[in-house]
Amino acid sequence: MAQPARDDHPWWTGGEERCAFCLGRYVHEMEIRCLHCDRPMCPLCVVTVSARRERLCPECEPSSPGGEG
């Protein structure tokens, strides 16, 4: 009996929302918003600053060259 094709993508990548950073699709329920600028992003692009437990977008990350922190 033939095996069904295995989908290696996470379940949340089949949504209608589009991440502004990686341009990937995701479902709205998995959206994360930057604590500083409130921009939406997918779970793959979020930068977690564990010392302060903040979730930031790549542009607001303190160590990034273009960051605001």
Short mmCIF file of N, CA and C in Angstrom, two decimals:
data_model
loop_
_atom_site.label_atom_id
_atom_site.label_comp_id
_atom_site.label_asym_id
_atom_site.label_seq_id
_atom_site.Cartn_x
_atom_site.Cartn_y
_atom_site.Cartn_z
N MET A 1 0.84 -1.18 0.00
CA MET A 1 0.00 0.00 0.00
C MET A 1 0.89 1.25 0.00
N ALA A 2 0.55 2.20 -0.80
CA ALA A 2 1.35 3.42 -0.92
C ALA A 2 1.17 4.31 0.31
N GLN A 3 2.28 4.87 0.74
CA GLN A 3 2.27 5.80 1.87
C GLN A 3 1.85 7.19 1.38
N PRO A 4 1.02 7.91 2.13
CA PRO A 4 0.69 9.28 1.73
C PRO A 4 1.92 10.17 1.84
N ALA A 5 1.99 11.16 0.99
CA ALA A 5 3.13 12.08 1.00
C ALA A 5 3.18 12.81 2.34
N ARG A 6 4.36 12.90 2.91
CA ARG A 6 4.54 13.56 4.21
C ARG A 6 4.83 15.04 3.96
N ASP A 7 4.11 15.88 4.67
CA ASP A 7 4.32 17.32 4.57
C ASP A 7 5.31 17.73 5.65
N ASP A 8 6.48 18.22 5.25
CA ASP A 8 7.52 18.60 6.21
C ASP A 8 7.35 20.01 6.74
N HIS A 9 6.33 20.71 6.29
CA HIS A 9 6.12 22.09 6.75
C HIS A 9 5.26 22.10 8.00
N PRO A 10 5.52 23.02 8.93
CA PRO A 10 4.66 23.14 10.11
C PRO A 10 3.22 23.45 9.71
N TRP A 11 2.28 23.04 10.54
CA TRP A 11 0.85 23.23 10.22
C TRP A 11 0.48 24.69 10.05
N TRP A 12 1.18 25.58 10.73
CA TRP A 12 0.79 26.99 10.71
C TRP A 12 1.28 27.75 9.48
N THR A 13 2.00 27.10 8.59
CA THR A 13 2.50 27.79 7.39
C THR A 13 1.49 27.83 6.26
N GLY A 14 0.31 27.32 6.46
CA GLY A 14 -0.68 27.28 5.40
C GLY A 14 -1.71 28.39 5.46
N GLY A 15 -1.44 29.44 6.21
CA GLY A 15 -2.42 30.50 6.39
C GLY A 15 -2.39 31.58 5.32
N GLU A 16 -3.20 32.60 5.54
CA GLU A 16 -3.32 33.70 4.59
C GLU A 16 -2.46 34.91 4.96
N GLU A 17 -1.95 34.97 6.19
CA GLU A 17 -1.11 36.11 6.60
C GLU A 17 0.28 35.94 5.99
N ARG A 18 0.95 37.07 5.72
CA ARG A 18 2.30 37.03 5.15
C ARG A 18 3.25 37.83 6.04
N CYS A 19 4.36 37.22 6.43
CA CYS A 19 5.35 37.85 7.29
C CYS A 19 6.10 38.93 6.50
N ALA A 20 6.25 40.10 7.09
CA ALA A 20 6.94 41.21 6.43
C ALA A 20 8.45 40.99 6.35
N PHE A 21 8.99 40.08 7.13
CA PHE A 21 10.43 39.87 7.17
C PHE A 21 10.88 38.73 6.26
N CYS A 22 10.22 37.58 6.32
CA CYS A 22 10.64 36.44 5.49
C CYS A 22 9.70 36.19 4.31
N LEU A 23 8.58 36.91 4.27
CA LEU A 23 7.55 36.80 3.24
C LEU A 23 6.87 35.44 3.23
N GLY A 24 7.07 34.66 4.29
CA GLY A 24 6.41 33.37 4.40
C GLY A 24 4.97 33.53 4.87
N ARG A 25 4.15 32.53 4.59
CA ARG A 25 2.75 32.56 5.01
C ARG A 25 2.60 31.87 6.37
N TYR A 26 1.62 32.33 7.14
CA TYR A 26 1.32 31.72 8.43
C TYR A 26 -0.14 31.98 8.78
N VAL A 27 -0.68 31.19 9.70
CA VAL A 27 -2.06 31.40 10.15
C VAL A 27 -2.07 32.51 11.19
N HIS A 28 -3.15 33.26 11.21
CA HIS A 28 -3.27 34.43 12.08
C HIS A 28 -3.07 34.09 13.56
N GLU A 29 -3.51 32.91 13.97
CA GLU A 29 -3.40 32.52 15.37
C GLU A 29 -1.95 32.39 15.85
N MET A 30 -1.01 32.23 14.94
CA MET A 30 0.40 32.11 15.31
C MET A 30 1.16 33.43 15.20
N GLU A 31 0.48 34.50 14.87
CA GLU A 31 1.12 35.81 14.70
C GLU A 31 1.70 36.30 16.02
N ILE A 32 2.88 36.87 15.95
CA ILE A 32 3.54 37.48 17.11
C ILE A 32 3.80 38.93 16.75
N ARG A 33 3.57 39.82 17.71
CA ARG A 33 3.77 41.25 17.48
C ARG A 33 4.97 41.73 18.28
N CYS A 34 5.74 42.62 17.66
CA CYS A 34 6.93 43.18 18.29
C CYS A 34 6.50 44.05 19.48
N LEU A 35 7.20 43.91 20.59
CA LEU A 35 6.90 44.68 21.78
C LEU A 35 7.18 46.17 21.59
N HIS A 36 8.14 46.51 20.74
CA HIS A 36 8.51 47.91 20.54
C HIS A 36 7.70 48.62 19.46
N CYS A 37 7.58 48.02 18.29
CA CYS A 37 6.92 48.71 17.16
C CYS A 37 5.56 48.12 16.79
N ASP A 38 5.16 47.00 17.40
CA ASP A 38 3.87 46.35 17.18
C ASP A 38 3.70 45.77 15.78
N ARG A 39 4.81 45.53 15.06
CA ARG A 39 4.72 44.91 13.73
C ARG A 39 4.45 43.43 13.87
N PRO A 40 3.58 42.88 13.02
CA PRO A 40 3.32 41.44 13.06
C PRO A 40 4.43 40.66 12.37
N MET A 41 4.65 39.43 12.84
CA MET A 41 5.64 38.56 12.22
C MET A 41 5.30 37.11 12.50
N CYS A 42 5.92 36.22 11.76
CA CYS A 42 5.71 34.79 11.95
C CYS A 42 6.60 34.29 13.11
N PRO A 43 6.32 33.12 13.64
CA PRO A 43 7.12 32.59 14.74
C PRO A 43 8.59 32.34 14.39
N LEU A 44 8.92 32.18 13.12
CA LEU A 44 10.31 31.94 12.74
C LEU A 44 11.16 33.20 12.79
N CYS A 45 10.55 34.37 12.64
CA CYS A 45 11.31 35.62 12.57
C CYS A 45 11.41 36.34 13.91
N VAL A 46 10.66 35.91 14.90
CA VAL A 46 10.68 36.59 16.20
C VAL A 46 12.06 36.45 16.85
N VAL A 47 12.51 37.52 17.50
CA VAL A 47 13.76 37.52 18.25
C VAL A 47 13.38 37.65 19.72
N THR A 48 13.68 36.65 20.53
CA THR A 48 13.33 36.69 21.94
C THR A 48 14.54 37.12 22.74
N VAL A 49 14.40 38.22 23.47
CA VAL A 49 15.46 38.69 24.36
C VAL A 49 15.16 38.03 25.71
N SER A 50 15.84 36.94 25.99
CA SER A 50 15.48 36.10 27.14
C SER A 50 15.73 36.78 28.48
N ALA A 51 16.70 37.68 28.57
CA ALA A 51 16.97 38.34 29.84
C ALA A 51 15.77 39.17 30.29
N ARG A 52 15.04 39.74 29.33
CA ARG A 52 13.88 40.58 29.66
C ARG A 52 12.57 39.93 29.23
N ARG A 53 12.65 38.76 28.61
CA ARG A 53 11.47 38.04 28.10
C ARG A 53 10.66 38.90 27.14
N GLU A 54 11.34 39.61 26.28
CA GLU A 54 10.69 40.44 25.27
C GLU A 54 10.73 39.73 23.93
N ARG A 55 9.70 39.93 23.13
CA ARG A 55 9.66 39.41 21.77
C ARG A 55 9.71 40.59 20.83
N LEU A 56 10.78 40.65 20.04
CA LEU A 56 11.02 41.79 19.15
C LEU A 56 11.13 41.33 17.71
N CYS A 57 10.87 42.25 16.80
CA CYS A 57 11.08 41.96 15.39
C CYS A 57 12.57 42.12 15.09
N PRO A 58 13.05 41.60 13.97
CA PRO A 58 14.48 41.71 13.64
C PRO A 58 14.97 43.15 13.56
N GLU A 59 14.12 44.10 13.19
CA GLU A 59 14.56 45.49 13.09
C GLU A 59 14.70 46.17 14.45
N CYS A 60 13.98 45.72 15.46
CA CYS A 60 14.05 46.32 16.79
C CYS A 60 14.99 45.58 17.72
N GLU A 61 15.59 44.50 17.26
CA GLU A 61 16.53 43.75 18.10
C GLU A 61 17.70 44.66 18.48
N PRO A 62 18.05 44.75 19.77
CA PRO A 62 19.10 45.67 20.21
C PRO A 62 20.46 45.44 19.57
N SER A 63 20.82 44.20 19.25
CA SER A 63 22.14 43.92 18.70
C SER A 63 22.21 44.04 17.18
N SER A 64 21.06 44.30 16.52
CA SER A 64 21.09 44.40 15.07
C SER A 64 21.59 45.78 14.65
N PRO A 65 22.29 45.89 13.51
CA PRO A 65 22.83 47.17 13.06
C PRO A 65 21.77 48.25 12.88
N GLY A 66 20.59 47.89 12.42
CA GLY A 66 19.55 48.89 12.18
C GLY A 66 18.55 48.97 13.32
N GLY A 67 18.84 48.29 14.43
CA GLY A 67 17.91 48.24 15.55
C GLY A 67 17.79 49.55 16.29
N GLU A 68 16.67 49.71 16.99
CA GLU A 68 16.43 50.95 17.70
C GLU A 68 16.87 50.86 19.15
N GLY A 69 17.32 49.69 19.60
CA GLY A 69 17.62 49.50 21.02
C GLY A 69 18.98 49.86 21.32
#
